[in-house]
Coordinates of C-alpha atoms in Angstrom, one line a residue:
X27 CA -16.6 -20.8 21.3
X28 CA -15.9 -20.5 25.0
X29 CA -16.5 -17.1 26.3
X30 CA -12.8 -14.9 26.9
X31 CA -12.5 -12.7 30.2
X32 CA -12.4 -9.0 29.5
X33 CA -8.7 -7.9 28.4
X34 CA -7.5 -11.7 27.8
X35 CA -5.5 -12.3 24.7
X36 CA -6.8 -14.7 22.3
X37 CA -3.8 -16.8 20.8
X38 CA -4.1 -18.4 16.9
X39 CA -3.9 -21.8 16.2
X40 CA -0.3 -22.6 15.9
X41 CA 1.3 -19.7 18.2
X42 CA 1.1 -15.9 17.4
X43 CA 3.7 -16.8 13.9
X44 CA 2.1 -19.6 12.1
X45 CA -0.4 -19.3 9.5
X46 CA -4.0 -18.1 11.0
X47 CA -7.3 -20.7 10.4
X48 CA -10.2 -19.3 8.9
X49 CA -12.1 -20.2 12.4
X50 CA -10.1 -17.6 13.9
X51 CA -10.1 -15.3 11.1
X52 CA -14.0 -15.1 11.6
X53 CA -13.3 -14.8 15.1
X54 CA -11.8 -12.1 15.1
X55 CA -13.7 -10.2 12.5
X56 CA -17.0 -11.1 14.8
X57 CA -15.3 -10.2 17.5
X58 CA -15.0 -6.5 16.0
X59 CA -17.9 -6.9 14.0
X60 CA -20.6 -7.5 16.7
X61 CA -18.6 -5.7 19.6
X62 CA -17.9 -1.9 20.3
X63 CA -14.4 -2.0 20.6
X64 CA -12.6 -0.9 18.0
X65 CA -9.6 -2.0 15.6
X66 CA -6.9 -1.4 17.6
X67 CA -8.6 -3.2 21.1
X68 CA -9.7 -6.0 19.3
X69 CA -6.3 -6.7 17.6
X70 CA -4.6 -6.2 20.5
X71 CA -6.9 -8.6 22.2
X72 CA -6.8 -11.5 20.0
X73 CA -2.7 -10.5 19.4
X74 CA -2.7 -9.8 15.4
X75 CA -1.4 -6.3 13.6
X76 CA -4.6 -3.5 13.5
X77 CA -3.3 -3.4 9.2
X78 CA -4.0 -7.3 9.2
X79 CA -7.0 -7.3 11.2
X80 CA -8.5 -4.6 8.5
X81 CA -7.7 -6.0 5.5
X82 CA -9.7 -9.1 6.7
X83 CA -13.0 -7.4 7.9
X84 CA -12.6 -5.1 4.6
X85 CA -12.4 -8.4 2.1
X86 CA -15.0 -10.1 4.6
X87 CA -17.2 -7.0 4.4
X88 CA -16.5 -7.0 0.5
X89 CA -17.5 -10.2 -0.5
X90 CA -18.6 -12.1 3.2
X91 CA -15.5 -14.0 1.9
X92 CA -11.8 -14.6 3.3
X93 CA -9.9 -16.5 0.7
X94 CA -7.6 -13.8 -1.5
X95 CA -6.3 -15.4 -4.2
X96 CA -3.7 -18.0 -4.0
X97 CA -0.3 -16.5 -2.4
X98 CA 2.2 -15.7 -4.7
X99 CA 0.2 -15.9 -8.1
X100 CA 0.9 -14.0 -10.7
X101 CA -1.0 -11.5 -12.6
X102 CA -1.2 -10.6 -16.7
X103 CA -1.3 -7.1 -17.2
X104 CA -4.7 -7.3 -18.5
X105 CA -5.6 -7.6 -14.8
X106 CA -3.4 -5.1 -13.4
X107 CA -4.8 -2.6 -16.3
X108 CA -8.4 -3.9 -14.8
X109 CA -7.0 -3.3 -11.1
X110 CA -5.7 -0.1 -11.5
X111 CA -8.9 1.7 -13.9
X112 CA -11.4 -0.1 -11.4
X113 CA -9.6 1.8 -8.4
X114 CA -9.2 5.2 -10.5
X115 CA -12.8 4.9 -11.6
X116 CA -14.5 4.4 -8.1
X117 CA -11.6 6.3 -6.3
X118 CA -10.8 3.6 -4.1
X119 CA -7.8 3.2 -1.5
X120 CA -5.1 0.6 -1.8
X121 CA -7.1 -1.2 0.4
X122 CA -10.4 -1.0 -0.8
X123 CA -9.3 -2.2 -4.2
X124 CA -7.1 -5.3 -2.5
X125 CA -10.4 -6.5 -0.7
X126 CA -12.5 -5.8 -3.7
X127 CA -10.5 -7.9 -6.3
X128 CA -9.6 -10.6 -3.3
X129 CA -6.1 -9.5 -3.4
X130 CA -4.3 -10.4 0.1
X131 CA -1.7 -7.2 -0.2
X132 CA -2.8 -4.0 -0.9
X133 CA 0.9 -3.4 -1.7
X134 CA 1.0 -5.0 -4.6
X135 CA -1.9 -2.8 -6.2
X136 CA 0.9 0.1 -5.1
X137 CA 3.3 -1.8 -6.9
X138 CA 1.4 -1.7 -10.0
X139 CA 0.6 2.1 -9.7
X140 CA 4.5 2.8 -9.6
X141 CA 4.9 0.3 -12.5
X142 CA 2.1 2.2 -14.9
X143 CA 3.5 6.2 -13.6
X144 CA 7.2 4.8 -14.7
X145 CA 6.1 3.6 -18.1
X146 CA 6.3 0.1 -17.4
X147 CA 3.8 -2.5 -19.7
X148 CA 1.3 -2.5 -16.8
X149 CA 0.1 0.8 -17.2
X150 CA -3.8 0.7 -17.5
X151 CA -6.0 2.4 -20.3
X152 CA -8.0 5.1 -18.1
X153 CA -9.6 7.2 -20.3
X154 CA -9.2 10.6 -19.8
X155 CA -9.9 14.4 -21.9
X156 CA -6.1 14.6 -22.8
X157 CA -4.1 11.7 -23.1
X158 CA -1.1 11.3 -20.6
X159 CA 2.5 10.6 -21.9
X160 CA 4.0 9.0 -19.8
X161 CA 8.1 9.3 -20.0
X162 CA 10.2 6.6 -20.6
X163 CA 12.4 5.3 -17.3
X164 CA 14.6 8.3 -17.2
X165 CA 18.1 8.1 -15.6
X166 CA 18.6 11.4 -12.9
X167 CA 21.4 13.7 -13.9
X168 CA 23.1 16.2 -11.9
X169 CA 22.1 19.8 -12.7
X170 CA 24.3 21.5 -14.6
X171 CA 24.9 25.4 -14.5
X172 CA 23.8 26.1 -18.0
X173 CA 20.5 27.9 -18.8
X174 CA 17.4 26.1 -18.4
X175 CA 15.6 27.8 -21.1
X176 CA 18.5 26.0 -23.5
X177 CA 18.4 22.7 -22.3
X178 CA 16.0 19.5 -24.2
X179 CA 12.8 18.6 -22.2
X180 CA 14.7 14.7 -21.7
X181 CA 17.8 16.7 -19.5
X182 CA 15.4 19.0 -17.5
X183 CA 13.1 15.7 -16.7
X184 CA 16.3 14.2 -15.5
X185 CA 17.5 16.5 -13.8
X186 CA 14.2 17.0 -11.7
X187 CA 14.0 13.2 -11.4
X188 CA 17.6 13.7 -9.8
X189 CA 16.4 16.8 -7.0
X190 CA 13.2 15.0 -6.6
X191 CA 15.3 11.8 -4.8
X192 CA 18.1 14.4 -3.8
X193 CA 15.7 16.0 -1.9
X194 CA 14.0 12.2 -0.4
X195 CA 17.0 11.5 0.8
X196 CA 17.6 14.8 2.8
X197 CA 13.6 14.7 4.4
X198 CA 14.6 11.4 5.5
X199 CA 17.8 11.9 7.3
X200 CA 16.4 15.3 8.8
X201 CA 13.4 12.7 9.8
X202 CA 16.5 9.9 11.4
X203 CA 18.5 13.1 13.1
X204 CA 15.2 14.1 14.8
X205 CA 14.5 10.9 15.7
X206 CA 17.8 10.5 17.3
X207 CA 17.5 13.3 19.3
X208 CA 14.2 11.9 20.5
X209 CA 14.9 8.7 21.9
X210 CA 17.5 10.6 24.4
X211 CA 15.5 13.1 25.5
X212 CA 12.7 10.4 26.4
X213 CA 15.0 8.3 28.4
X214 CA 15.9 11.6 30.5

């Protein structure tokens, strides 16, 4: 409660790596809350990550709550299914659904998504005009030179699963080379 001079970081209970109180919590989402600063400032001022710092003010603003639920738990696929069709439905963000169902990782909601679009028991019941069939996991193959026209739907999903990460890996090491040749150029 004792007022902070302009620009002066704000430490958590316990040092900048242990677990943060919910005093501080509150803090910090008043602190951007009632003030004109924005995520970023006010993150910076009170020393947490801008991505942490909105997933609290989101759940806070979602349910004038903090407490996700328990670290760790784990979910039935009923819940998931729930998850999932609730974020579908409203066209939510990862984020938005996290702090509307209490969840403390948003990740784990893009956990679930991956899960359902690989066939995996999670996948929820969204009702749509045509149903979806989803494939089962299917193992990338190398294309082969024979005629597509000729080849079972199973191969040519394979094989697209296989250029699909083929071509991943090649964006990212384009994305590593050029990044490479940036950090030399900025020390020049």
């Amino acid at each position: 409660d004792c007022p902070q001079e302009v620009g002066q970081k704000i430490q958590p209970l316990g040092g900048p790596m242990g677990k943060y109180t919910e005093q501080f919590k509150l803090t910090a989402i008043s602190a951007y809350l009632d003030g004109s600063d924005g995520f970023r400032k006010v993150a910076k001022r009170f020393g947490i990550d801008v991505s942490l710092l909105r997933r609290w003010v989101s759940s806070y603003q979602s349910k004038s709550s903090l407490s996700p639920r328990s670290h760790g738990q784990r979910y039935d696929d009923d819940f998931k299914r729930q998850v999932l069709s609730h974020m579908h439905e409203h066209r939510l963000s990862l984020r938005q659904t996290a702090a509307h169902f209490g969840l403390g990782q948003s990740s784990q909601i893009g956990n679930w998504q991956r899960q359902y679009y690989s066939g995996s028991p999670v996948a929820p019941v969204i009702r749509q005009k045509k149903p979806i069939k989803v494939p089962k996991k299917i193992k990338p193959a190398k294309p082969t030179d024979t005629d597509d026209s000729q080849k079972p739907r199973d191969q040519l999903m394979a094989e697209l699963e296989y250029l699909r990460m083929e071509n991943a890996v090649l964006k990212e090491l384009k994305a590593l080379r050029e990044e490479k040749e940036r950090i030399p150029a900025k020390k020049s």
